[in-house]
Amino acid sequence: MSDDQSSETGESAISDETLERTADRSDATVDAIADALVVLHSTLIGRHAELEREYDYVTVDGTRAYRVPEPVWDDLLAAFDFDDEVDAAVASAHTEQARLLFSDAVDADERFAADERGVVVGIDTAEEF
């Protein structure tokens, strides 16, 4: 767990700051968003190789961020029964965290298109599977 992650977000690859900003913009609670992020992360670990083959990504400090088309989010979230507010918050948190990681990466100066979303997964965990 990195220094910017608490036990709430440590299993989701989303920083506490990103979670807090997302909750401030959302009607969903911090707890509901954090729980959904952790549940989603376990699914992302299983899709890690697929995402890696199909989409642009960067790796920063053991976390991989992907730029994916918006319909990929629809597919990811379709497997869950989150409230609409939580769905939107989870997508927002992942996209914000991915944008931050892309901007931190030395070799990634491309920007997200309006129809792209971010997906973030801790690769140390994913590589173990």
CSV table of N, CA, C and O in Angstrom, one decimal:
chain,number,residue,atom,x,y,z
A,1,MET,N,0.9,-1.2,0.0
A,1,MET,CA,0.0,0.0,0.0
A,1,MET,C,0.9,1.2,0.0
A,1,MET,O,1.8,1.3,0.8
A,2,SER,N,0.6,2.1,-0.9
A,2,SER,CA,1.5,3.3,-1.0
A,2,SER,C,1.1,4.3,0.1
A,2,SER,O,0.1,4.2,0.8
A,3,ASP,N,1.9,5.3,0.3
A,3,ASP,CA,1.7,6.3,1.4
A,3,ASP,C,0.4,7.1,1.2
A,3,ASP,O,-0.1,7.7,2.1
A,4,ASP,N,-0.1,7.2,-0.1
A,4,ASP,CA,-1.3,8.0,-0.3
A,4,ASP,C,-2.6,7.1,-0.3
A,4,ASP,O,-3.6,7.5,-0.8
A,5,GLN,N,-2.5,5.9,0.2
A,5,GLN,CA,-3.6,5.0,0.3
A,5,GLN,C,-3.9,4.5,1.7
A,5,GLN,O,-3.0,4.1,2.4
A,6,SER,N,-5.1,4.6,2.1
A,6,SER,CA,-5.5,4.0,3.4
A,6,SER,C,-6.0,2.6,3.2
A,6,SER,O,-6.0,2.1,2.1
A,7,SER,N,-6.4,2.0,4.3
A,7,SER,CA,-7.0,0.7,4.1
A,7,SER,C,-8.3,0.7,3.3
A,7,SER,O,-8.7,-0.3,2.7
A,8,GLU,N,-9.0,1.9,3.2
A,8,GLU,CA,-10.1,2.0,2.4
A,8,GLU,C,-9.8,1.8,0.9
A,8,GLU,O,-10.6,1.2,0.2
A,9,THR,N,-8.7,2.4,0.4
A,9,THR,CA,-8.4,2.4,-1.0
A,9,THR,C,-7.2,1.6,-1.3
A,9,THR,O,-6.9,1.4,-2.5
A,10,GLY,N,-6.5,1.0,-0.4
A,10,GLY,CA,-5.3,0.3,-0.6
A,10,GLY,C,-5.5,-0.9,-1.5
A,10,GLY,O,-4.5,-1.3,-2.2
A,11,GLU,N,-6.6,-1.5,-1.6
A,11,GLU,CA,-6.9,-2.7,-2.4
A,11,GLU,C,-7.5,-2.3,-3.8
A,11,GLU,O,-7.9,-3.1,-4.5
A,12,SER,N,-7.5,-1.0,-4.1
A,12,SER,CA,-8.2,-0.6,-5.3
A,12,SER,C,-7.3,0.2,-6.3
A,12,SER,O,-7.7,0.5,-7.4
A,13,ALA,N,-6.1,0.6,-5.9
A,13,ALA,CA,-5.1,1.3,-6.7
A,13,ALA,C,-5.6,2.8,-7.0
A,13,ALA,O,-5.1,3.4,-7.9
A,14,ILE,N,-6.5,3.2,-6.1
A,14,ILE,CA,-7.0,4.6,-6.2
A,14,ILE,C,-6.5,5.3,-5.0
A,14,ILE,O,-6.7,4.8,-3.8
A,15,SER,N,-6.0,6.5,-5.1
A,15,SER,CA,-5.5,7.2,-3.9
A,15,SER,C,-6.6,7.8,-3.1
A,15,SER,O,-7.7,8.0,-3.6
A,16,ASP,N,-6.3,8.0,-1.8
A,16,ASP,CA,-7.3,8.6,-0.9
A,16,ASP,C,-7.8,10.0,-1.4
A,16,ASP,O,-8.9,10.3,-1.4
A,17,GLU,N,-6.8,10.7,-2.0
A,17,GLU,CA,-7.2,12.1,-2.5
A,17,GLU,C,-8.1,12.0,-3.6
A,17,GLU,O,-9.1,12.8,-3.7
A,18,THR,N,-7.9,11.0,-4.5
A,18,THR,CA,-8.8,10.9,-5.7
A,18,THR,C,-10.2,10.4,-5.2
A,18,THR,O,-11.2,10.9,-5.6
A,19,LEU,N,-10.2,9.5,-4.2
A,19,LEU,CA,-11.5,9.1,-3.6
A,19,LEU,C,-12.2,10.2,-3.0
A,19,LEU,O,-13.4,10.4,-3.3
A,20,GLU,N,-11.5,11.0,-2.3
A,20,GLU,CA,-12.2,12.2,-1.6
A,20,GLU,C,-12.7,13.2,-2.6
A,20,GLU,O,-13.9,13.7,-2.5
A,21,ARG,N,-11.9,13.5,-3.6
A,21,ARG,CA,-12.4,14.4,-4.7
A,21,ARG,C,-13.6,13.9,-5.4
A,21,ARG,O,-14.6,14.6,-5.7
A,22,THR,N,-13.6,12.6,-5.7
A,22,THR,CA,-14.7,11.9,-6.4
A,22,THR,C,-16.0,12.0,-5.5
A,22,THR,O,-17.0,12.3,-6.0
A,23,ALA,N,-15.8,11.7,-4.2
A,23,ALA,CA,-17.0,11.7,-3.3
A,23,ALA,C,-17.5,13.1,-3.2
A,23,ALA,O,-18.8,13.3,-3.1
A,24,ASP,N,-16.7,14.1,-3.2
A,24,ASP,CA,-17.1,15.5,-3.2
A,24,ASP,C,-18.0,15.9,-4.4
A,24,ASP,O,-18.9,16.8,-4.3
A,25,ARG,N,-17.7,15.3,-5.5
A,25,ARG,CA,-18.4,15.6,-6.7
A,25,ARG,C,-19.6,14.7,-6.9
A,25,ARG,O,-20.4,14.8,-7.9
A,26,SER,N,-19.8,13.7,-6.1
A,26,SER,CA,-20.8,12.7,-6.3
A,26,SER,C,-21.9,12.7,-5.2
A,26,SER,O,-21.7,13.2,-4.1
A,27,ASP,N,-23.0,12.1,-5.5
A,27,ASP,CA,-24.1,11.9,-4.5
A,27,ASP,C,-23.8,10.6,-3.7
A,27,ASP,O,-24.5,10.3,-2.8
A,28,ALA,N,-22.8,9.8,-4.1
A,28,ALA,CA,-22.5,8.6,-3.4
A,28,ALA,C,-21.6,8.9,-2.3
A,28,ALA,O,-20.9,9.8,-2.3
A,29,THR,N,-21.7,8.0,-1.2
A,29,THR,CA,-20.8,8.2,-0.1
A,29,THR,C,-19.4,7.7,-0.3
A,29,THR,O,-19.2,6.8,-1.2
A,30,VAL,N,-18.5,8.2,0.5
A,30,VAL,CA,-17.1,7.7,0.4
A,30,VAL,C,-17.1,6.2,0.6
A,30,VAL,O,-16.4,5.5,-0.2
A,31,ASP,N,-17.8,5.7,1.6
A,31,ASP,CA,-17.8,4.3,1.9
A,31,ASP,C,-18.3,3.4,0.7
A,31,ASP,O,-17.7,2.4,0.3
A,32,ALA,N,-19.4,3.9,0.1
A,32,ALA,CA,-20.0,3.2,-1.0
A,32,ALA,C,-19.0,3.1,-2.2
A,32,ALA,O,-18.9,2.1,-2.9
A,33,ILE,N,-18.4,4.3,-2.5
A,33,ILE,CA,-17.4,4.3,-3.6
A,33,ILE,C,-16.2,3.5,-3.3
A,33,ILE,O,-15.8,2.7,-4.1
A,34,ALA,N,-15.7,3.6,-2.1
A,34,ALA,CA,-14.5,2.8,-1.7
A,34,ALA,C,-14.8,1.3,-1.8
A,34,ALA,O,-14.0,0.5,-2.3
A,35,ASP,N,-15.9,0.8,-1.3
A,35,ASP,CA,-16.3,-0.6,-1.4
A,35,ASP,C,-16.4,-1.0,-2.8
A,35,ASP,O,-15.9,-2.1,-3.2
A,36,ALA,N,-17.0,-0.2,-3.7
A,36,ALA,CA,-17.2,-0.6,-5.1
A,36,ALA,C,-15.8,-0.6,-5.8
A,36,ALA,O,-15.6,-1.5,-6.6
A,37,LEU,N,-14.9,0.3,-5.4
A,37,LEU,CA,-13.6,0.3,-6.0
A,37,LEU,C,-12.8,-1.0,-5.7
A,37,LEU,O,-12.1,-1.6,-6.5
A,38,VAL,N,-12.9,-1.5,-4.5
A,38,VAL,CA,-12.3,-2.7,-4.1
A,38,VAL,C,-12.8,-3.9,-4.8
A,38,VAL,O,-12.1,-4.7,-5.3
A,39,VAL,N,-14.2,-4.0,-4.9
A,39,VAL,CA,-14.8,-5.1,-5.6
A,39,VAL,C,-14.4,-5.1,-7.0
A,39,VAL,O,-14.1,-6.1,-7.6
A,40,LEU,N,-14.5,-3.9,-7.7
A,40,LEU,CA,-14.1,-3.8,-9.1
A,40,LEU,C,-12.7,-4.2,-9.3
A,40,LEU,O,-12.3,-4.8,-10.3
A,41,HIS,N,-11.8,-3.8,-8.4
A,41,HIS,CA,-10.4,-4.1,-8.6
A,41,HIS,C,-10.1,-5.6,-8.7
A,41,HIS,O,-9.3,-6.0,-9.5
A,42,SER,N,-10.8,-6.4,-8.0
A,42,SER,CA,-10.6,-7.8,-8.1
A,42,SER,C,-11.0,-8.3,-9.5
A,42,SER,O,-10.3,-9.2,-10.0
A,43,THR,N,-12.0,-7.7,-10.1
A,43,THR,CA,-12.3,-8.1,-11.4
A,43,THR,C,-11.3,-7.6,-12.4
A,43,THR,O,-10.9,-8.3,-13.4
A,44,LEU,N,-10.7,-6.4,-12.2
A,44,LEU,CA,-9.7,-5.9,-13.1
A,44,LEU,C,-8.4,-6.7,-13.0
A,44,LEU,O,-7.8,-6.8,-14.1
A,45,ILE,N,-8.1,-7.3,-11.9
A,45,ILE,CA,-7.0,-8.1,-11.8
A,45,ILE,C,-7.1,-9.3,-12.8
A,45,ILE,O,-6.2,-9.7,-13.5
A,46,GLY,N,-8.3,-9.8,-12.9
A,46,GLY,CA,-8.6,-10.9,-13.8
A,46,GLY,C,-8.6,-10.5,-15.3
A,46,GLY,O,-8.4,-11.3,-16.2
A,47,ARG,N,-8.8,-9.2,-15.6
A,47,ARG,CA,-8.8,-8.7,-16.9
A,47,ARG,C,-7.5,-8.0,-17.3
A,47,ARG,O,-7.4,-7.4,-18.4
A,48,HIS,N,-6.5,-8.0,-16.4
A,48,HIS,CA,-5.3,-7.3,-16.6
A,48,HIS,C,-4.6,-7.6,-17.9
A,48,HIS,O,-4.3,-6.7,-18.7
A,49,ALA,N,-4.5,-8.9,-18.3
A,49,ALA,CA,-3.8,-9.2,-19.5
A,49,ALA,C,-4.6,-8.8,-20.7
A,49,ALA,O,-4.0,-8.3,-21.7
A,50,GLU,N,-5.9,-8.9,-20.7
A,50,GLU,CA,-6.7,-8.5,-21.8
A,50,GLU,C,-6.6,-7.0,-22.0
A,50,GLU,O,-6.4,-6.5,-23.2
A,51,LEU,N,-6.6,-6.2,-21.0
A,51,LEU,CA,-6.5,-4.7,-21.1
A,51,LEU,C,-5.1,-4.4,-21.6
A,51,LEU,O,-5.0,-3.5,-22.5
A,52,GLU,N,-4.1,-5.1,-21.2
A,52,GLU,CA,-2.7,-4.8,-21.6
A,52,GLU,C,-2.6,-5.0,-23.1
A,52,GLU,O,-1.9,-4.3,-23.8
A,53,ARG,N,-3.2,-6.1,-23.6
A,53,ARG,CA,-3.1,-6.4,-25.1
A,53,ARG,C,-3.8,-5.4,-25.9
A,53,ARG,O,-3.5,-5.1,-27.1
A,54,GLU,N,-4.9,-4.8,-25.4
A,54,GLU,CA,-5.8,-4.1,-26.3
A,54,GLU,C,-5.7,-2.5,-26.2
A,54,GLU,O,-6.1,-1.8,-27.1
A,55,TYR,N,-5.2,-2.0,-25.1
A,55,TYR,CA,-5.3,-0.6,-24.8
A,55,TYR,C,-3.9,0.0,-24.4
A,55,TYR,O,-3.1,-0.6,-23.9
A,56,ASP,N,-3.8,1.4,-24.7
A,56,ASP,CA,-2.6,2.1,-24.3
A,56,ASP,C,-2.6,2.1,-22.8
A,56,ASP,O,-3.6,2.2,-22.1
A,57,TYR,N,-1.3,2.0,-22.3
A,57,TYR,CA,-1.2,2.1,-20.8
A,57,TYR,C,0.2,2.6,-20.4
A,57,TYR,O,1.1,2.7,-21.2
A,58,VAL,N,0.2,3.0,-19.2
A,58,VAL,CA,1.5,3.5,-18.5
A,58,VAL,C,1.6,2.8,-17.2
A,58,VAL,O,0.6,2.3,-16.6
A,59,THR,N,2.8,2.6,-16.7
A,59,THR,CA,3.0,2.0,-15.4
A,59,THR,C,3.8,3.0,-14.5
A,59,THR,O,4.9,3.5,-15.0
A,60,VAL,N,3.3,3.3,-13.4
A,60,VAL,CA,3.9,4.2,-12.5
A,60,VAL,C,3.8,3.6,-11.1
A,60,VAL,O,2.8,3.4,-10.6
A,61,ASP,N,5.0,3.4,-10.4
A,61,ASP,CA,5.1,2.9,-9.1
A,61,ASP,C,4.2,1.7,-8.8
A,61,ASP,O,3.4,1.7,-7.8
A,62,GLY,N,4.2,0.7,-9.6
A,62,GLY,CA,3.5,-0.5,-9.4
A,62,GLY,C,2.0,-0.4,-9.7
A,62,GLY,O,1.3,-1.3,-9.4
A,63,THR,N,1.6,0.6,-10.4
A,63,THR,CA,0.2,0.8,-10.8
A,63,THR,C,0.1,1.0,-12.3
A,63,THR,O,0.9,1.8,-12.8
A,64,ARG,N,-0.7,0.3,-12.9
A,64,ARG,CA,-0.9,0.5,-14.3
A,64,ARG,C,-2.2,1.2,-14.6
A,64,ARG,O,-3.2,0.9,-14.0
A,65,ALA,N,-2.1,2.2,-15.5
A,65,ALA,CA,-3.3,2.9,-16.0
A,65,ALA,C,-3.5,2.7,-17.4
A,65,ALA,O,-2.6,2.8,-18.2
A,66,TYR,N,-4.7,2.4,-17.8
A,66,TYR,CA,-5.1,2.2,-19.2
A,66,TYR,C,-6.1,3.3,-19.7
A,66,TYR,O,-6.9,3.8,-18.9
A,67,ARG,N,-6.0,3.6,-20.9
A,67,ARG,CA,-6.9,4.5,-21.6
A,67,ARG,C,-7.8,3.6,-22.4
A,67,ARG,O,-7.4,2.9,-23.3
A,68,VAL,N,-9.1,3.6,-22.1
A,68,VAL,CA,-10.1,2.7,-22.8
A,68,VAL,C,-11.2,3.5,-23.3
A,68,VAL,O,-11.6,4.5,-22.8
A,69,PRO,N,-11.9,3.0,-24.4
A,69,PRO,CA,-13.1,3.6,-24.9
A,69,PRO,C,-14.2,3.5,-23.8
A,69,PRO,O,-14.3,2.5,-23.0
A,70,GLU,N,-15.1,4.5,-23.8
A,70,GLU,CA,-16.2,4.5,-22.8
A,70,GLU,C,-17.0,3.2,-22.7
A,70,GLU,O,-17.3,2.8,-21.6
A,71,PRO,N,-17.3,2.6,-23.9
A,71,PRO,CA,-18.1,1.3,-23.8
A,71,PRO,C,-17.4,0.2,-22.9
A,71,PRO,O,-18.1,-0.7,-22.4
A,72,VAL,N,-16.1,0.3,-22.8
A,72,VAL,CA,-15.4,-0.7,-21.9
A,72,VAL,C,-15.9,-0.6,-20.5
A,72,VAL,O,-16.1,-1.6,-19.8
A,73,TRP,N,-16.1,0.7,-20.1
A,73,TRP,CA,-16.6,0.9,-18.7
A,73,TRP,C,-18.0,0.3,-18.6
A,73,TRP,O,-18.4,-0.3,-17.6
A,74,ASP,N,-18.8,0.5,-19.6
A,74,ASP,CA,-20.2,-0.1,-19.6
A,74,ASP,C,-20.1,-1.6,-19.4
A,74,ASP,O,-20.9,-2.2,-18.6
A,75,ASP,N,-19.2,-2.3,-20.1
A,75,ASP,CA,-19.0,-3.7,-19.9
A,75,ASP,C,-18.5,-4.1,-18.6
A,75,ASP,O,-19.0,-5.1,-18.0
A,76,LEU,N,-17.6,-3.4,-18.0
A,76,LEU,CA,-17.0,-3.7,-16.7
A,76,LEU,C,-18.1,-3.5,-15.6
A,76,LEU,O,-18.3,-4.4,-14.8
A,77,LEU,N,-18.9,-2.4,-15.7
A,77,LEU,CA,-19.8,-2.2,-14.7
A,77,LEU,C,-21.1,-3.0,-14.8
A,77,LEU,O,-21.9,-3.2,-13.8
A,78,ALA,N,-21.4,-3.6,-16.0
A,78,ALA,CA,-22.6,-4.4,-16.2
A,78,ALA,C,-22.6,-5.6,-15.3
A,78,ALA,O,-23.6,-6.1,-15.0
A,79,ALA,N,-21.4,-6.1,-14.9
A,79,ALA,CA,-21.3,-7.3,-14.1
A,79,ALA,C,-21.7,-7.0,-12.6
A,79,ALA,O,-21.8,-7.9,-11.8
A,80,PHE,N,-21.9,-5.7,-12.2
A,80,PHE,CA,-22.1,-5.3,-10.9
A,80,PHE,C,-23.5,-4.7,-10.8
A,80,PHE,O,-24.1,-4.2,-11.7
A,81,ASP,N,-24.0,-4.7,-9.5
A,81,ASP,CA,-25.3,-4.1,-9.3
A,81,ASP,C,-25.1,-2.8,-8.4
A,81,ASP,O,-25.8,-2.6,-7.4
A,82,PHE,N,-24.2,-1.9,-8.8
A,82,PHE,CA,-24.0,-0.7,-8.1
A,82,PHE,C,-25.1,0.3,-8.5
A,82,PHE,O,-25.6,0.3,-9.6
A,83,ASP,N,-25.4,1.2,-7.5
A,83,ASP,CA,-26.3,2.3,-7.8
A,83,ASP,C,-25.7,3.1,-9.0
A,83,ASP,O,-24.5,3.2,-9.1
A,84,ASP,N,-26.5,3.9,-9.7
A,84,ASP,CA,-26.1,4.7,-10.8
A,84,ASP,C,-25.0,5.7,-10.3
A,84,ASP,O,-24.0,6.0,-11.0
A,85,GLU,N,-25.2,6.3,-9.1
A,85,GLU,CA,-24.3,7.3,-8.5
A,85,GLU,C,-22.9,6.6,-8.3
A,85,GLU,O,-21.9,7.2,-8.5
A,86,VAL,N,-22.9,5.4,-7.8
A,86,VAL,CA,-21.7,4.7,-7.5
A,86,VAL,C,-21.0,4.3,-8.8
A,86,VAL,O,-19.8,4.5,-9.0
A,87,ASP,N,-21.8,3.9,-9.8
A,87,ASP,CA,-21.2,3.6,-11.2
A,87,ASP,C,-20.4,4.8,-11.7
A,87,ASP,O,-19.3,4.7,-12.1
A,88,ALA,N,-21.1,6.0,-11.7
A,88,ALA,CA,-20.5,7.2,-12.2
A,88,ALA,C,-19.3,7.6,-11.4
A,88,ALA,O,-18.3,8.0,-11.9
A,89,ALA,N,-19.4,7.4,-10.0
A,89,ALA,CA,-18.2,7.8,-9.2
A,89,ALA,C,-17.0,6.9,-9.4
A,89,ALA,O,-15.9,7.3,-9.4
A,90,VAL,N,-17.3,5.6,-9.6
A,90,VAL,CA,-16.2,4.7,-9.8
A,90,VAL,C,-15.5,5.0,-11.1
A,90,VAL,O,-14.2,5.0,-11.2
A,91,ALA,N,-16.3,5.2,-12.2
A,91,ALA,CA,-15.7,5.6,-13.5
A,91,ALA,C,-14.9,6.9,-13.4
A,91,ALA,O,-13.8,7.0,-13.9
A,92,SER,N,-15.4,7.8,-12.6
A,92,SER,CA,-14.8,9.1,-12.5
A,92,SER,C,-13.4,8.9,-11.7
A,92,SER,O,-12.4,9.5,-12.1
A,93,ALA,N,-13.5,8.2,-10.6
A,93,ALA,CA,-12.2,8.0,-9.8
A,93,ALA,C,-11.2,7.3,-10.7
A,93,ALA,O,-10.0,7.7,-10.6
A,94,HIS,N,-11.5,6.2,-11.4
A,94,HIS,CA,-10.5,5.5,-12.2
A,94,HIS,C,-10.0,6.4,-13.3
A,94,HIS,O,-8.8,6.4,-13.6
A,95,THR,N,-10.9,7.2,-13.9
A,95,THR,CA,-10.4,8.1,-15.0
A,95,THR,C,-9.5,9.2,-14.4
A,95,THR,O,-8.4,9.5,-15.0
A,96,GLU,N,-9.8,9.8,-13.3
A,96,GLU,CA,-9.0,10.8,-12.7
A,96,GLU,C,-7.6,10.2,-12.3
A,96,GLU,O,-6.6,10.8,-12.6
A,97,GLN,N,-7.6,9.0,-11.7
A,97,GLN,CA,-6.4,8.4,-11.3
A,97,GLN,C,-5.5,8.0,-12.5
A,97,GLN,O,-4.3,8.3,-12.5
A,98,ALA,N,-6.2,7.6,-13.5
A,98,ALA,CA,-5.4,7.2,-14.8
A,98,ALA,C,-4.8,8.4,-15.4
A,98,ALA,O,-3.7,8.4,-15.9
A,99,ARG,N,-5.6,9.5,-15.5
A,99,ARG,CA,-5.0,10.8,-16.0
A,99,ARG,C,-3.8,11.2,-15.3
A,99,ARG,O,-2.8,11.7,-15.8
A,100,LEU,N,-3.9,11.1,-13.9
A,100,LEU,CA,-2.7,11.5,-13.1
A,100,LEU,C,-1.5,10.7,-13.4
A,100,LEU,O,-0.4,11.1,-13.5
A,101,LEU,N,-1.8,9.4,-13.5
A,101,LEU,CA,-0.6,8.5,-13.8
A,101,LEU,C,-0.1,8.7,-15.2
A,101,LEU,O,1.1,8.6,-15.4
A,102,PHE,N,-0.9,8.9,-16.2
A,102,PHE,CA,-0.5,9.2,-17.6
A,102,PHE,C,0.4,10.5,-17.5
A,102,PHE,O,1.4,10.6,-18.2
A,103,SER,N,-0.1,11.5,-16.8
A,103,SER,CA,0.7,12.7,-16.8
A,103,SER,C,2.0,12.6,-16.0
A,103,SER,O,3.0,13.3,-16.3
A,104,ASP,N,2.1,11.6,-15.1
A,104,ASP,CA,3.3,11.4,-14.4
A,104,ASP,C,4.3,10.6,-15.2
A,104,ASP,O,5.5,10.6,-14.9
A,105,ALA,N,3.9,9.8,-16.1
A,105,ALA,CA,4.7,8.9,-16.9
A,105,ALA,C,5.6,9.8,-17.9
A,105,ALA,O,5.1,10.6,-18.6
A,106,VAL,N,6.9,9.5,-17.9
A,106,VAL,CA,7.8,10.3,-18.7
A,106,VAL,C,7.5,10.2,-20.2
A,106,VAL,O,7.6,11.2,-20.9
A,107,ASP,N,7.1,9.0,-20.6
A,107,ASP,CA,6.9,8.8,-22.1
A,107,ASP,C,5.5,8.9,-22.5
A,107,ASP,O,5.1,8.5,-23.6
A,108,ALA,N,4.6,9.4,-21.7
A,108,ALA,CA,3.2,9.5,-22.1
A,108,ALA,C,2.7,11.0,-22.1
A,108,ALA,O,2.4,11.5,-21.1
A,109,ASP,N,2.7,11.6,-23.2
A,109,ASP,CA,2.3,12.9,-23.3
A,109,ASP,C,1.0,13.1,-24.1
A,109,ASP,O,0.5,14.1,-24.4
A,110,GLU,N,0.4,11.9,-24.4
A,110,GLU,CA,-0.9,11.9,-25.1
A,110,GLU,C,-2.0,12.2,-24.0
A,110,GLU,O,-2.0,11.8,-22.9
A,111,ARG,N,-3.0,12.9,-24.5
A,111,ARG,CA,-4.2,13.3,-23.6
A,111,ARG,C,-5.3,12.3,-23.9
A,111,ARG,O,-5.5,11.7,-24.9
A,112,PHE,N,-6.2,12.2,-22.9
A,112,PHE,CA,-7.4,11.4,-23.0
A,112,PHE,C,-8.4,12.1,-24.0
A,112,PHE,O,-8.6,13.3,-23.9
A,113,ALA,N,-9.0,11.4,-24.9
A,113,ALA,CA,-10.0,11.9,-25.7
A,113,ALA,C,-11.3,12.0,-24.9
A,113,ALA,O,-11.4,11.4,-23.8
A,114,ALA,N,-12.3,12.8,-25.4
A,114,ALA,CA,-13.5,13.0,-24.6
A,114,ALA,C,-14.3,11.7,-24.4
A,114,ALA,O,-15.0,11.5,-23.4
A,115,ASP,N,-14.1,10.7,-25.3
A,115,ASP,CA,-14.8,9.4,-25.2
A,115,ASP,C,-14.0,8.3,-24.5
A,115,ASP,O,-14.3,7.2,-24.6
A,116,GLU,N,-12.9,8.7,-23.9
A,116,GLU,CA,-12.0,7.7,-23.3
A,116,GLU,C,-12.2,7.8,-21.8
A,116,GLU,O,-12.4,8.9,-21.2
A,117,ARG,N,-12.0,6.7,-21.1
A,117,ARG,CA,-12.1,6.6,-19.6
A,117,ARG,C,-10.8,5.9,-19.2
A,117,ARG,O,-10.1,5.3,-20.0
A,118,GLY,N,-10.5,6.0,-17.9
A,118,GLY,CA,-9.3,5.4,-17.4
A,118,GLY,C,-9.7,4.1,-16.6
A,118,GLY,O,-10.8,4.1,-16.0
A,119,VAL,N,-8.8,3.2,-16.6
A,119,VAL,CA,-8.9,2.0,-15.8
A,119,VAL,C,-7.5,1.9,-15.1
A,119,VAL,O,-6.5,2.0,-15.7
A,120,VAL,N,-7.6,1.7,-13.7
A,120,VAL,CA,-6.3,1.6,-13.0
A,120,VAL,C,-6.3,0.3,-12.2
A,120,VAL,O,-7.3,-0.1,-11.6
A,121,VAL,N,-5.2,-0.4,-12.3
A,121,VAL,CA,-5.0,-1.7,-11.5
A,121,VAL,C,-3.6,-1.8,-11.0
A,121,VAL,O,-2.7,-1.4,-11.7
A,122,GLY,N,-3.5,-2.2,-9.8
A,122,GLY,CA,-2.2,-2.5,-9.2
A,122,GLY,C,-1.6,-3.7,-9.8
A,122,GLY,O,-2.1,-4.8,-9.7
A,123,ILE,N,-0.5,-3.5,-10.6
A,123,ILE,CA,0.1,-4.6,-11.3
A,123,ILE,C,0.9,-5.6,-10.4
A,123,ILE,O,1.1,-6.7,-10.8
A,124,ASP,N,1.4,-5.1,-9.3
A,124,ASP,CA,2.0,-6.0,-8.4
A,124,ASP,C,1.1,-7.2,-8.0
A,124,ASP,O,1.4,-8.3,-8.0
A,125,THR,N,-0.2,-6.8,-7.7
A,125,THR,CA,-1.2,-7.8,-7.4
A,125,THR,C,-1.5,-8.6,-8.6
A,125,THR,O,-1.6,-9.8,-8.6
A,126,ALA,N,-1.7,-7.9,-9.7
A,126,ALA,CA,-2.2,-8.6,-10.9
A,126,ALA,C,-1.1,-9.6,-11.4
A,126,ALA,O,-1.4,-10.7,-11.9
A,127,GLU,N,0.2,-9.2,-11.3
A,127,GLU,CA,1.2,-10.1,-11.8
A,127,GLU,C,1.3,-11.4,-10.9
A,127,GLU,O,1.9,-12.4,-11.4
A,128,GLU,N,0.8,-11.4,-9.7
A,128,GLU,CA,0.9,-12.5,-8.9
A,128,GLU,C,-0.1,-13.6,-9.3
A,128,GLU,O,0.1,-14.8,-9.0
A,129,PHE,N,-1.1,-13.3,-10.1
A,129,PHE,CA,-2.1,-14.3,-10.5
A,129,PHE,C,-1.7,-14.9,-11.8
A,129,PHE,O,-1.0,-14.5,-12.6
